[in-house]
mmCIF file of C-alpha atoms and ligand atoms in Angstrom:
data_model
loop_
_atom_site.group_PDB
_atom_site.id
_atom_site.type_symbol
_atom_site.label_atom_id
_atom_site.label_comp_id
_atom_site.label_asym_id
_atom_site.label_seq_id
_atom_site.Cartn_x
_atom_site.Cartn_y
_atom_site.Cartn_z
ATOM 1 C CA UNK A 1 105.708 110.720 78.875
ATOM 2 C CA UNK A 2 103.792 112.249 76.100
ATOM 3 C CA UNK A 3 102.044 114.837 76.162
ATOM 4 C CA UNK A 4 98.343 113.314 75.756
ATOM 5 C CA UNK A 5 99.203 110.081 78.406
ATOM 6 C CA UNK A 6 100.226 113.062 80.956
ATOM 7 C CA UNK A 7 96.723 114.954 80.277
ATOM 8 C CA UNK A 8 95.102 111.128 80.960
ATOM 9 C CA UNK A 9 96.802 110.828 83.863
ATOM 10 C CA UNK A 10 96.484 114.132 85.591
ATOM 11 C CA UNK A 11 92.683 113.810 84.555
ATOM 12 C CA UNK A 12 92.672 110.237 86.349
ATOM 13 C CA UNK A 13 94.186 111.700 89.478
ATOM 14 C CA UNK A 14 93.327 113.749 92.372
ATOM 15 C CA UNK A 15 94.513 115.974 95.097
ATOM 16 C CA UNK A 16 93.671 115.868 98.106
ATOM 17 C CA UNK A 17 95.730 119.430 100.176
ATOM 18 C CA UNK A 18 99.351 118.630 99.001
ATOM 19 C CA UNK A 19 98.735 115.065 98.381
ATOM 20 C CA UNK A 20 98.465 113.765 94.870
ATOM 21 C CA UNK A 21 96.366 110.685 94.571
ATOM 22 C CA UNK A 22 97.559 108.666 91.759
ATOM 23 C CA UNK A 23 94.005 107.482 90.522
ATOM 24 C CA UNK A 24 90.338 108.122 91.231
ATOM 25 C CA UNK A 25 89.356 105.169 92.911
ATOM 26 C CA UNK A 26 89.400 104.815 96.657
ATOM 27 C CA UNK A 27 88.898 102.069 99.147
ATOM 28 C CA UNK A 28 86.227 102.810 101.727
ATOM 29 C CA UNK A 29 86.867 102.588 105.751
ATOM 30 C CA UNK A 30 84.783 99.349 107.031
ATOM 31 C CA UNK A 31 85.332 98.402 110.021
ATOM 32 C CA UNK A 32 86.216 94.868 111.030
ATOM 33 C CA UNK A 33 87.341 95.216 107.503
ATOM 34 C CA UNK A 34 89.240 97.613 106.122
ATOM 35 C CA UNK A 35 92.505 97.061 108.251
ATOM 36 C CA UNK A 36 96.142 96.431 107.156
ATOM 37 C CA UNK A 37 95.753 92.927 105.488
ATOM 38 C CA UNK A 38 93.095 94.034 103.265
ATOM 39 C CA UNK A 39 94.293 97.997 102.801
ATOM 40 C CA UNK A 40 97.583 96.204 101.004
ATOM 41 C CA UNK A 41 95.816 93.989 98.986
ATOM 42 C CA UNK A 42 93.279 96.750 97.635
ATOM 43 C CA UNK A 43 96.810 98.975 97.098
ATOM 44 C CA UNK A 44 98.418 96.111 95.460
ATOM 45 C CA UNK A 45 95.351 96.121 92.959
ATOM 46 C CA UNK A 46 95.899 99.875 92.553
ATOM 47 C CA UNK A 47 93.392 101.338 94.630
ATOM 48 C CA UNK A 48 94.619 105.273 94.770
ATOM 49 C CA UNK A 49 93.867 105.839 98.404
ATOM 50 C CA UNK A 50 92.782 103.510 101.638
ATOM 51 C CA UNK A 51 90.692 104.409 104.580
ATOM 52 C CA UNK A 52 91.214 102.682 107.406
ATOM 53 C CA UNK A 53 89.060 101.535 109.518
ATOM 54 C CA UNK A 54 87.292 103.905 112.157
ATOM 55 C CA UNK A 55 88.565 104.518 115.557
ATOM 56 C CA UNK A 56 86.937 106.038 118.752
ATOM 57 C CA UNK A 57 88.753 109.223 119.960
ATOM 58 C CA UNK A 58 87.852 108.303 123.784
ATOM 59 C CA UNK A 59 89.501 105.038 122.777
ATOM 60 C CA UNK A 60 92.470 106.739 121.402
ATOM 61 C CA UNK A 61 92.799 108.903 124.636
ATOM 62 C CA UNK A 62 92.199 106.345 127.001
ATOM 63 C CA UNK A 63 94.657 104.280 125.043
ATOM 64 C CA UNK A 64 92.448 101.733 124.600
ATOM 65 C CA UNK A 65 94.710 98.554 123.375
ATOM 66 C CA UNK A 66 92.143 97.375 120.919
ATOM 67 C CA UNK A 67 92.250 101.016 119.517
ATOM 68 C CA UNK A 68 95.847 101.563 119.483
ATOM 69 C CA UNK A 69 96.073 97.895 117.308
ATOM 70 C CA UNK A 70 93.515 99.518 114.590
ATOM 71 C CA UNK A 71 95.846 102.303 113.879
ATOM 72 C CA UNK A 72 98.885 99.371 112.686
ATOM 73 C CA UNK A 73 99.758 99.940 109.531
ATOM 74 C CA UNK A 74 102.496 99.523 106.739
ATOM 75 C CA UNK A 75 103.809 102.071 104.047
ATOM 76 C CA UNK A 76 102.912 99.855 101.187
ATOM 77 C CA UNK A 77 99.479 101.199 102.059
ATOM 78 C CA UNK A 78 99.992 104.627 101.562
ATOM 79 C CA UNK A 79 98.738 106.840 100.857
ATOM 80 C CA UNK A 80 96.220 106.105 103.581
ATOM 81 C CA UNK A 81 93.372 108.087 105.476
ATOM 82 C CA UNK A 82 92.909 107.369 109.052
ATOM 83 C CA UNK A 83 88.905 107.836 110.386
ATOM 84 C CA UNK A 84 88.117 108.565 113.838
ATOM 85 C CA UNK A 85 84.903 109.424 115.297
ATOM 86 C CA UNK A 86 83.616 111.208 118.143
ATOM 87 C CA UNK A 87 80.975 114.083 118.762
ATOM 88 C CA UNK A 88 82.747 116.150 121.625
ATOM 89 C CA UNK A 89 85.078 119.275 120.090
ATOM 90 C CA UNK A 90 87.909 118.751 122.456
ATOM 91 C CA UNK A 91 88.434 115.208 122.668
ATOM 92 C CA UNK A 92 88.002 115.114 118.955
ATOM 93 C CA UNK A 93 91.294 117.645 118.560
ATOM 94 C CA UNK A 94 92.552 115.133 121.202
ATOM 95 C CA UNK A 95 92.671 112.091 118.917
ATOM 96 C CA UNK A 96 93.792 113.935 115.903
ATOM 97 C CA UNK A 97 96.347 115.594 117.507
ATOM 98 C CA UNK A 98 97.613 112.121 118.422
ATOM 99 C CA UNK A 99 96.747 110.349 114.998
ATOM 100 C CA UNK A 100 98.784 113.500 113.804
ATOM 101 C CA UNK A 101 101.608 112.813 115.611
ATOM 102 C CA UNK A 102 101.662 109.183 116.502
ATOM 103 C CA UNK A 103 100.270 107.649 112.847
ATOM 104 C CA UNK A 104 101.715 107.776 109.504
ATOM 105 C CA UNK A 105 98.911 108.082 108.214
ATOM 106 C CA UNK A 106 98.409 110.989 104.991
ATOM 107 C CA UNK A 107 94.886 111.615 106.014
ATOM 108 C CA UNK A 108 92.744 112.039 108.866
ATOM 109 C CA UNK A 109 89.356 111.700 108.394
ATOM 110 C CA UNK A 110 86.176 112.382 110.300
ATOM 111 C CA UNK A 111 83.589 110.419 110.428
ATOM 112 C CA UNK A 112 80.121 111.975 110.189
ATOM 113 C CA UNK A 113 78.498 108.889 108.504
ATOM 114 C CA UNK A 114 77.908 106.292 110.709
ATOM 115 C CA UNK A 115 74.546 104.602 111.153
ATOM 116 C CA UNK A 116 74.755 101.992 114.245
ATOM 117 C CA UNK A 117 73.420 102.590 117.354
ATOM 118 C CA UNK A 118 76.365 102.223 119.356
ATOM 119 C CA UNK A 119 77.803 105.487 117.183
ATOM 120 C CA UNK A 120 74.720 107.489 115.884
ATOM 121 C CA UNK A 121 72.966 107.312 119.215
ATOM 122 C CA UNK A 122 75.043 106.326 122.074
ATOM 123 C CA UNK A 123 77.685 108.425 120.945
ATOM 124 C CA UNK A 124 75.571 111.189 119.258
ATOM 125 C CA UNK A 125 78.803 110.830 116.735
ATOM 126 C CA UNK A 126 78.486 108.988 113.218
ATOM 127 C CA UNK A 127 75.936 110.223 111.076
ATOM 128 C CA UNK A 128 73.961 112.025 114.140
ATOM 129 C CA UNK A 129 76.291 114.637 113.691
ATOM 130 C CA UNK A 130 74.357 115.579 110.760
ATOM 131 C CA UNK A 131 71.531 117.157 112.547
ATOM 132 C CA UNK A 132 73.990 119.341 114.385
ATOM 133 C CA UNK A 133 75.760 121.547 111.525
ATOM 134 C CA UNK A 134 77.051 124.228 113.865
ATOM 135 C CA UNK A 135 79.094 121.611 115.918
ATOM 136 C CA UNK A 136 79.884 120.445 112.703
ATOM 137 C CA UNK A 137 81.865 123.618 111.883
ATOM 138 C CA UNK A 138 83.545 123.609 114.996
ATOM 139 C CA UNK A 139 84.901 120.392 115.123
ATOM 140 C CA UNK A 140 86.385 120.340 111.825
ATOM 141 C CA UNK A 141 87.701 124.003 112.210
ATOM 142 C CA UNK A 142 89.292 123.039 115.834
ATOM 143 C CA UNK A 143 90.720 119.575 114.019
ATOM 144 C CA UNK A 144 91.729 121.421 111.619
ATOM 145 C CA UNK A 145 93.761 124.062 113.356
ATOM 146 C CA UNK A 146 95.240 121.349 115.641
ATOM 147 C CA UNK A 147 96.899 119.341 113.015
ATOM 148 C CA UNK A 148 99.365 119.267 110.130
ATOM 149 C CA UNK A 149 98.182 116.454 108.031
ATOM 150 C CA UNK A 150 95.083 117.139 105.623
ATOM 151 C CA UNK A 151 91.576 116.330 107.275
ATOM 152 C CA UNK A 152 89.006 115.492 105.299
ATOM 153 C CA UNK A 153 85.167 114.192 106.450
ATOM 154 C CA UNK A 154 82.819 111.254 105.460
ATOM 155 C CA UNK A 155 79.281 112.495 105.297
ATOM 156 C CA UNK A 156 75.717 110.802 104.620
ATOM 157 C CA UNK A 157 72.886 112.525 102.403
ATOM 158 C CA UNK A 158 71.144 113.912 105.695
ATOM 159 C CA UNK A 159 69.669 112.083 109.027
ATOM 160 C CA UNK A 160 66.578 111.239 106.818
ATOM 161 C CA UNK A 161 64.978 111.635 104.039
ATOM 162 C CA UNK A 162 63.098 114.978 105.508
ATOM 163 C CA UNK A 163 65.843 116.424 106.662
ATOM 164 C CA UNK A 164 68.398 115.989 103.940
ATOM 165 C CA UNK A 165 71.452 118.809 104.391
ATOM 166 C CA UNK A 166 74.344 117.365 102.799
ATOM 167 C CA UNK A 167 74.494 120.565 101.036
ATOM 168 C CA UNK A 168 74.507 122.959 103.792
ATOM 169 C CA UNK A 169 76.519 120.747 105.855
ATOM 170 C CA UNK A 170 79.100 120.212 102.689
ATOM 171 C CA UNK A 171 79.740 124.266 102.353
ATOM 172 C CA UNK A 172 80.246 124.565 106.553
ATOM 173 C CA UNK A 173 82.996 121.393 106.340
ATOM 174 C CA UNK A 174 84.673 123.338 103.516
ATOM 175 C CA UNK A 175 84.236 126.925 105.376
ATOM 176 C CA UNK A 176 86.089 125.059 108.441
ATOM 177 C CA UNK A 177 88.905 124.240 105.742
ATOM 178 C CA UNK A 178 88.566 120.249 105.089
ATOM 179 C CA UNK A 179 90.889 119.149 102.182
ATOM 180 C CA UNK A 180 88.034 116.751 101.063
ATOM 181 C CA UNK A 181 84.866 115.307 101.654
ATOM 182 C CA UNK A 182 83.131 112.184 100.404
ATOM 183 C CA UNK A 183 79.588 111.591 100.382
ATOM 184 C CA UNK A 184 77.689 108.655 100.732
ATOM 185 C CA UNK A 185 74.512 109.352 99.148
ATOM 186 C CA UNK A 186 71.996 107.729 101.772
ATOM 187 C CA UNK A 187 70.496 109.022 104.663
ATOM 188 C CA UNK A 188 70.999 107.583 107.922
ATOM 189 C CA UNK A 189 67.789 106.474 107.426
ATOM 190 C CA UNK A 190 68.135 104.157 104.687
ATOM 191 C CA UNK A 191 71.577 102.113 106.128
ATOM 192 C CA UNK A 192 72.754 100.592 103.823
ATOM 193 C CA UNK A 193 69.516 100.032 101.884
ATOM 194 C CA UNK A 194 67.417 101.463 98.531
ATOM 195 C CA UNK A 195 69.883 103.171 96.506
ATOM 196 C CA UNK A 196 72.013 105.967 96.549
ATOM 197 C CA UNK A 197 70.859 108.876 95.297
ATOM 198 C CA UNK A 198 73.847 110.331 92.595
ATOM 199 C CA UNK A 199 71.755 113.908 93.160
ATOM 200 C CA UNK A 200 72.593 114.539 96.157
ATOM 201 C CA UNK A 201 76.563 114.078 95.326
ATOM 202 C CA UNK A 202 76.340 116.561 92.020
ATOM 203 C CA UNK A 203 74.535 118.631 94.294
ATOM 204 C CA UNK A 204 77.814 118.765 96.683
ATOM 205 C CA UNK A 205 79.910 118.810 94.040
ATOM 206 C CA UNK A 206 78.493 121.827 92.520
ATOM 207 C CA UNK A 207 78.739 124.043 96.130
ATOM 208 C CA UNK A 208 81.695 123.520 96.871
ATOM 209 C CA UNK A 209 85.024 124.376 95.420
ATOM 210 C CA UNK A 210 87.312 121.284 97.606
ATOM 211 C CA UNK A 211 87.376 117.611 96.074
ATOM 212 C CA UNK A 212 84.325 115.014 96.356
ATOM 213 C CA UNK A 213 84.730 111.582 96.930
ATOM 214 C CA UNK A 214 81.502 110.225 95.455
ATOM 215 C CA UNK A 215 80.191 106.908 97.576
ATOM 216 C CA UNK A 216 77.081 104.166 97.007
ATOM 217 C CA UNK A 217 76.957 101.659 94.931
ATOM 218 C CA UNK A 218 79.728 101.458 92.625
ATOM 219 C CA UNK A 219 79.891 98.011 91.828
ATOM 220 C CA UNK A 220 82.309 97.885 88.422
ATOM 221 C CA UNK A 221 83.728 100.169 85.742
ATOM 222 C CA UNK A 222 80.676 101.441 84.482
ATOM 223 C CA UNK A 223 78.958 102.065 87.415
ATOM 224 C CA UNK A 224 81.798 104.181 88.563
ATOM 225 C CA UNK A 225 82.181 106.392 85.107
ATOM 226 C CA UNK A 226 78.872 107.159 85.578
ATOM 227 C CA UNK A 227 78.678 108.179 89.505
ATOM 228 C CA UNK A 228 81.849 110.166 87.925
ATOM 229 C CA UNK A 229 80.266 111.785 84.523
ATOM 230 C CA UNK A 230 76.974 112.128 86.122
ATOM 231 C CA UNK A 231 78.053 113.872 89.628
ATOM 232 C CA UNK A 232 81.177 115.237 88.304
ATOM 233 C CA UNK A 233 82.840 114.251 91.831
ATOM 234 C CA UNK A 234 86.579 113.847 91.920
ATOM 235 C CA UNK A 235 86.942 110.027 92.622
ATOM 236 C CA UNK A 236 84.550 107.373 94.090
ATOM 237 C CA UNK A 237 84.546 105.053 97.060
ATOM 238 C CA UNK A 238 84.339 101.449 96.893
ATOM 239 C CA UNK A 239 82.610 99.851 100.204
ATOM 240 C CA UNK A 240 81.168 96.697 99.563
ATOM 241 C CA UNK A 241 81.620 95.538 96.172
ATOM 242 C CA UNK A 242 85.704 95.142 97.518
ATOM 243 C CA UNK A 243 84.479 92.864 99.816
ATOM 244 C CA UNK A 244 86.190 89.534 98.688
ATOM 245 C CA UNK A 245 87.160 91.580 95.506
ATOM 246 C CA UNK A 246 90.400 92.967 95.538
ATOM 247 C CA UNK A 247 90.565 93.261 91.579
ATOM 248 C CA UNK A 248 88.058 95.696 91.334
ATOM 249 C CA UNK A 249 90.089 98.323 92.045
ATOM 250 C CA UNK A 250 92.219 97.632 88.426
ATOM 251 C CA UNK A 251 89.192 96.929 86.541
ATOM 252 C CA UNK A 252 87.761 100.467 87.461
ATOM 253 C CA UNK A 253 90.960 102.116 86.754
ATOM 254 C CA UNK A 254 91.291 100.098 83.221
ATOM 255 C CA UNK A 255 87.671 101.086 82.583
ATOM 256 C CA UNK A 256 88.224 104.812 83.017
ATOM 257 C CA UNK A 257 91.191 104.708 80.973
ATOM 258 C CA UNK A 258 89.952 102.966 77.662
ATOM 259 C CA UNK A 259 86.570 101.508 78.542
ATOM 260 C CA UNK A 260 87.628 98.227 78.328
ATOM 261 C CA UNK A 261 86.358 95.712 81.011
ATOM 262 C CA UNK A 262 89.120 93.301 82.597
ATOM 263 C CA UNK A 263 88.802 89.326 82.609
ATOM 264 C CA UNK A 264 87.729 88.115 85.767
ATOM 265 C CA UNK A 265 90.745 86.952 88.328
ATOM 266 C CA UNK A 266 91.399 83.018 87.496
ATOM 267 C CA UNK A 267 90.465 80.558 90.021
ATOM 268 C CA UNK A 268 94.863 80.355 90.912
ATOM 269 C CA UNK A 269 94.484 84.299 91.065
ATOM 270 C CA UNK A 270 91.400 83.828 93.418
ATOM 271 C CA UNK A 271 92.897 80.594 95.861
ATOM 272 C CA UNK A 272 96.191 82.324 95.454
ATOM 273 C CA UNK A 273 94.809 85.824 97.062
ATOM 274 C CA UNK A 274 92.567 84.199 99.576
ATOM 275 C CA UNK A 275 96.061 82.378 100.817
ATOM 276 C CA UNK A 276 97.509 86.124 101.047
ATOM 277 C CA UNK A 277 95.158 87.555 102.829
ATOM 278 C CA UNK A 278 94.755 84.619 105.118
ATOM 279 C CA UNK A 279 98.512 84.903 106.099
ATOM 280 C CA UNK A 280 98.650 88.423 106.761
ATOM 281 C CA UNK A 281 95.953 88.510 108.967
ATOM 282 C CA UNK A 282 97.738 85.455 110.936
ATOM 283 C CA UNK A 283 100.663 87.710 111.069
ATOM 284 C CA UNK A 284 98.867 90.546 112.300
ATOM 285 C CA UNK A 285 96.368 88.902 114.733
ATOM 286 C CA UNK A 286 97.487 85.512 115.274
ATOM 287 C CA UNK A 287 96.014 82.348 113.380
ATOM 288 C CA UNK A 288 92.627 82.296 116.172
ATOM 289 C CA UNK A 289 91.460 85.673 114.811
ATOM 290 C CA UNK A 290 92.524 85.607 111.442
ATOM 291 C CA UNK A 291 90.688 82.045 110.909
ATOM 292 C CA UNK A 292 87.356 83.633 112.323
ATOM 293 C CA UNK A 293 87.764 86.901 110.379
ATOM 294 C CA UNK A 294 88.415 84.528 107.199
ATOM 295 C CA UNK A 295 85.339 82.843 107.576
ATOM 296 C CA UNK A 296 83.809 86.346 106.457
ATOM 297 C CA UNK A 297 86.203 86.795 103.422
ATOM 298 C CA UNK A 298 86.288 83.445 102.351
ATOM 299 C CA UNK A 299 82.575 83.477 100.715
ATOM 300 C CA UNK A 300 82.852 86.630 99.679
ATOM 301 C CA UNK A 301 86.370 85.721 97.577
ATOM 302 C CA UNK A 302 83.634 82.193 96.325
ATOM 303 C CA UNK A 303 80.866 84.404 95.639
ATOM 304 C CA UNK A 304 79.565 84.150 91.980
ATOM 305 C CA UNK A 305 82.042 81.132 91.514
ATOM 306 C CA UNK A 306 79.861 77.827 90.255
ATOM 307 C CA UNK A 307 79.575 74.879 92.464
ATOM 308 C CA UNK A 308 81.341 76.724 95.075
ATOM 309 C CA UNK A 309 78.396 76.728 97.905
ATOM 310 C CA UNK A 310 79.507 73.683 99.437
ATOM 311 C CA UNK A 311 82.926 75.257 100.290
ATOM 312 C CA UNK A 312 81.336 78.848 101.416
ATOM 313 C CA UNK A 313 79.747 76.802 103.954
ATOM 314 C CA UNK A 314 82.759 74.490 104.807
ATOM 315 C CA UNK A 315 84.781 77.819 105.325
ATOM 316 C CA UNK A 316 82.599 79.719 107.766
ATOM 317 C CA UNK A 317 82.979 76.555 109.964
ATOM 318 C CA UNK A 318 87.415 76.387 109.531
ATOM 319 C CA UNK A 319 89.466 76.329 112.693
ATOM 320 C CA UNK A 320 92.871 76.088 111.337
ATOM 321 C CA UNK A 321 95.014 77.610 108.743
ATOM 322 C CA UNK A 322 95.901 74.040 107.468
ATOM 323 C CA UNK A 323 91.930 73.104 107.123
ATOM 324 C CA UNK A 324 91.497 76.252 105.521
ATOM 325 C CA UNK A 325 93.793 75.885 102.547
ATOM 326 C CA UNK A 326 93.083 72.220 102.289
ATOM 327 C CA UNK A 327 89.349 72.376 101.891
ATOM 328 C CA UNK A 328 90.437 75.808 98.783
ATOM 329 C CA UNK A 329 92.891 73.140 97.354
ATOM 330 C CA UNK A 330 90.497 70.297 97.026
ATOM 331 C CA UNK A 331 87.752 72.799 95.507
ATOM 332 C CA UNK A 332 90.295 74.220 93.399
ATOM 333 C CA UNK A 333 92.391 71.416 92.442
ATOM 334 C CA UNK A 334 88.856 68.993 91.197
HETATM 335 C C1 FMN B 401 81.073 96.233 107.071
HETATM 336 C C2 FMN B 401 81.035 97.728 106.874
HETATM 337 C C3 FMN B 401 81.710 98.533 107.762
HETATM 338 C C4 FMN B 401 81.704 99.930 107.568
HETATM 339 N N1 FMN B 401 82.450 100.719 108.416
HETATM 340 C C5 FMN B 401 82.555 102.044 108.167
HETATM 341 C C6 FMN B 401 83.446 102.867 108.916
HETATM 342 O O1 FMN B 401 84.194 102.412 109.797
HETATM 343 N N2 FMN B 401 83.464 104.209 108.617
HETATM 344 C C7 FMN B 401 82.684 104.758 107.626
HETATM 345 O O2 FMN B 401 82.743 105.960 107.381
HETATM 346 N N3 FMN B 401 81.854 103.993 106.890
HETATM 347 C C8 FMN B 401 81.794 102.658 107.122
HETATM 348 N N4 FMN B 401 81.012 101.880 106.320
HETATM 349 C C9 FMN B 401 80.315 102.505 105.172
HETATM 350 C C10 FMN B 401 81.174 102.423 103.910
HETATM 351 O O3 FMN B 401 82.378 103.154 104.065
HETATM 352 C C11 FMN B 401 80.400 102.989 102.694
HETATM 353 O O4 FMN B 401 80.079 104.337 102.963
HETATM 354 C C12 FMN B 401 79.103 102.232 102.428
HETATM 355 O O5 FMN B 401 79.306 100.831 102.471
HETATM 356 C C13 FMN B 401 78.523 102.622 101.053
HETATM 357 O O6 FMN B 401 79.408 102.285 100.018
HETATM 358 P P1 FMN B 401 79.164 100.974 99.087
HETATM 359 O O7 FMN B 401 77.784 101.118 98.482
HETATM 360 O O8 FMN B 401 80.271 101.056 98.065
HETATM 361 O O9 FMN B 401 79.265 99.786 99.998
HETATM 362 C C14 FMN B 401 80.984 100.500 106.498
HETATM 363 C C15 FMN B 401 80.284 99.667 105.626
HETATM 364 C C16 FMN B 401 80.303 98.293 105.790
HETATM 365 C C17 FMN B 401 79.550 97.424 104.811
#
């Protein structure tokens, strides 16, 4: 390696504690979304690090069996974070402690982020945690202490727009010695809604000393040179615009290396991926589930493609793996 492509690639990297990420571009935790099927496929189209999926740390101590199935996953995905959630200090050490020694996960992450109701209020966990930075502290400092693996935590901007602390809050999850933190610049507030506000991230960035994962509204290459250049965060987060849109991982990592935007994925690329993804969800969760979760994907995988909203309809309607790829094949194949 020469000398300048080693000072491109440590510049594209990252650390996170020990653990070198290969590339600044990271796939975000969704849930019902961002599980093993669709962690490989971001990997394969070099996304540096997954999250997976949140999961409940009563649900983890109870043994929940939906829980315990959330936390499958393969080492192609590596490195990977694992998010759990919760709002209680000792049941939170709980579930790490187990991720920690039951997952092989690289990560474990805290989620401090989450909007919905069933989280943020029920569960006074999520992004309800924000109004409570003292509890914040302790949790991460008792996770912390409890575990070997890095933990890092997923933030929003504040609770709302009046009380916005990601700031404060950013410093006390560093003082409690988190590896990482990524923010998603919206309040709790907003959702998923208006825009993220690229402020608030420099601002983290700039008080504290640990890596930021910048999150909102990276949509391509440019949009996520200039969350990086204009925050100065360590790597950014890709949520939704992954959705159906595995390439986008490659085509931010081309763009940060020479500018250059890549082609679009072919329509074989496309049908061909959408097959993948089909069969490793049967594989993991039986053709039933993987059919119904499909009938999400597939219109995202369409979307943007001409003529296609015929078979975006067709496909939310699918009961059977064979109907699936028959009704891609006769789109494709016209
Ligand atoms: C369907 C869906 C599920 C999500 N689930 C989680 C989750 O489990 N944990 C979490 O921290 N954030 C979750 N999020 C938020 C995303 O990780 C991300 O912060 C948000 O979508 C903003 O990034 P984007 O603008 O790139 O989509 C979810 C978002 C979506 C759309």
């Amino acid at each position: 390696m020469t000398y300048d492509t080693m000072k491109r690639v440590i510049f594209l990297s990252f650390k996170i504690g020990p653990l070198n990420i290969e590339n600044k571009v990271v796939l975000a935790p969704m849930a019902g979304v961002s599980n093993s099927p669709f962690r490989i496929l971001a990997r394969r189209h070099g996304a540096g690090l997954v999250f997976a999926e949140m999961v409940s740390d009563k649900g983890l101590i109870y043994q929940n069996a939906k829980t315990i199935k959330l936390l499958f996953m393969t080492t192609e995905e590596r490195p990977l974070a694992q998010q759990i959630f919760g709002s209680n200090l000792d049941t939170m050490v709980e579930a790490a402690t187990y991720i920690d020694t039951h997952s092989n996960c690289d990560v474990i992450d805290i989620n401090m982020g989450c909007p919905v109701p069933k989280v943020a209020l029920r569960a006074q966990a999520g992004a309800s945690l924000m109004k409570n930075p003292d509890l914040i502290e302790s949790i991460v400092k008792a996770v912390v202490s409890s575990v070997s693996k890095p933990v890092t935590v997923k933030i929003r901007s504040g609770w709302d727009e009046k009380t916005i602390n990601a700031v404060e809050v950013a410093k006390r999850i560093e003082a409690a010695g988190a590896s990482a933190i990524t923010v998603h610049a919206r309040t709790r507030a907003q959702g998923y809604g208006g825009k993220a506000n690229l402020d608030i991230i420099r601002e983290v960035k700039q008080h504290v000393t640990i890596p930021v994962i910048g999150n909102g509204d990276v949509l391509d290459g440019p949009s996520a040179k200039h969350m990086l250049d204009y925050t100065g965060c360590d790597a950014v987060m890709v949520g939704r615009a992954a959705l159906g849109n595995p390439w986008i991982f490659q085509e931010i990592n081309q763009y940060l290396k020479d500018g250059t935007m890549l082609e679009r994925p072919s329509h074989t690329d496309i049908r061909h991926t959408m097959i993948e993804h089909l069969e490793a969800l049967i594989k993991l969760k039986g053709e039933h589930i993987a059919i119904l979760e499909m009938r999400s994907h597939g219109p995202w995988y369409l979307k943007g493609i001409e003529h296609a909203s015929k078979l975006r309809r067709t496909l939310t309607q699918t009961k059977t793996k064979e109907d699936f790829i028959r009704h891609l094949d006769d789109f494709f194949r016209a």
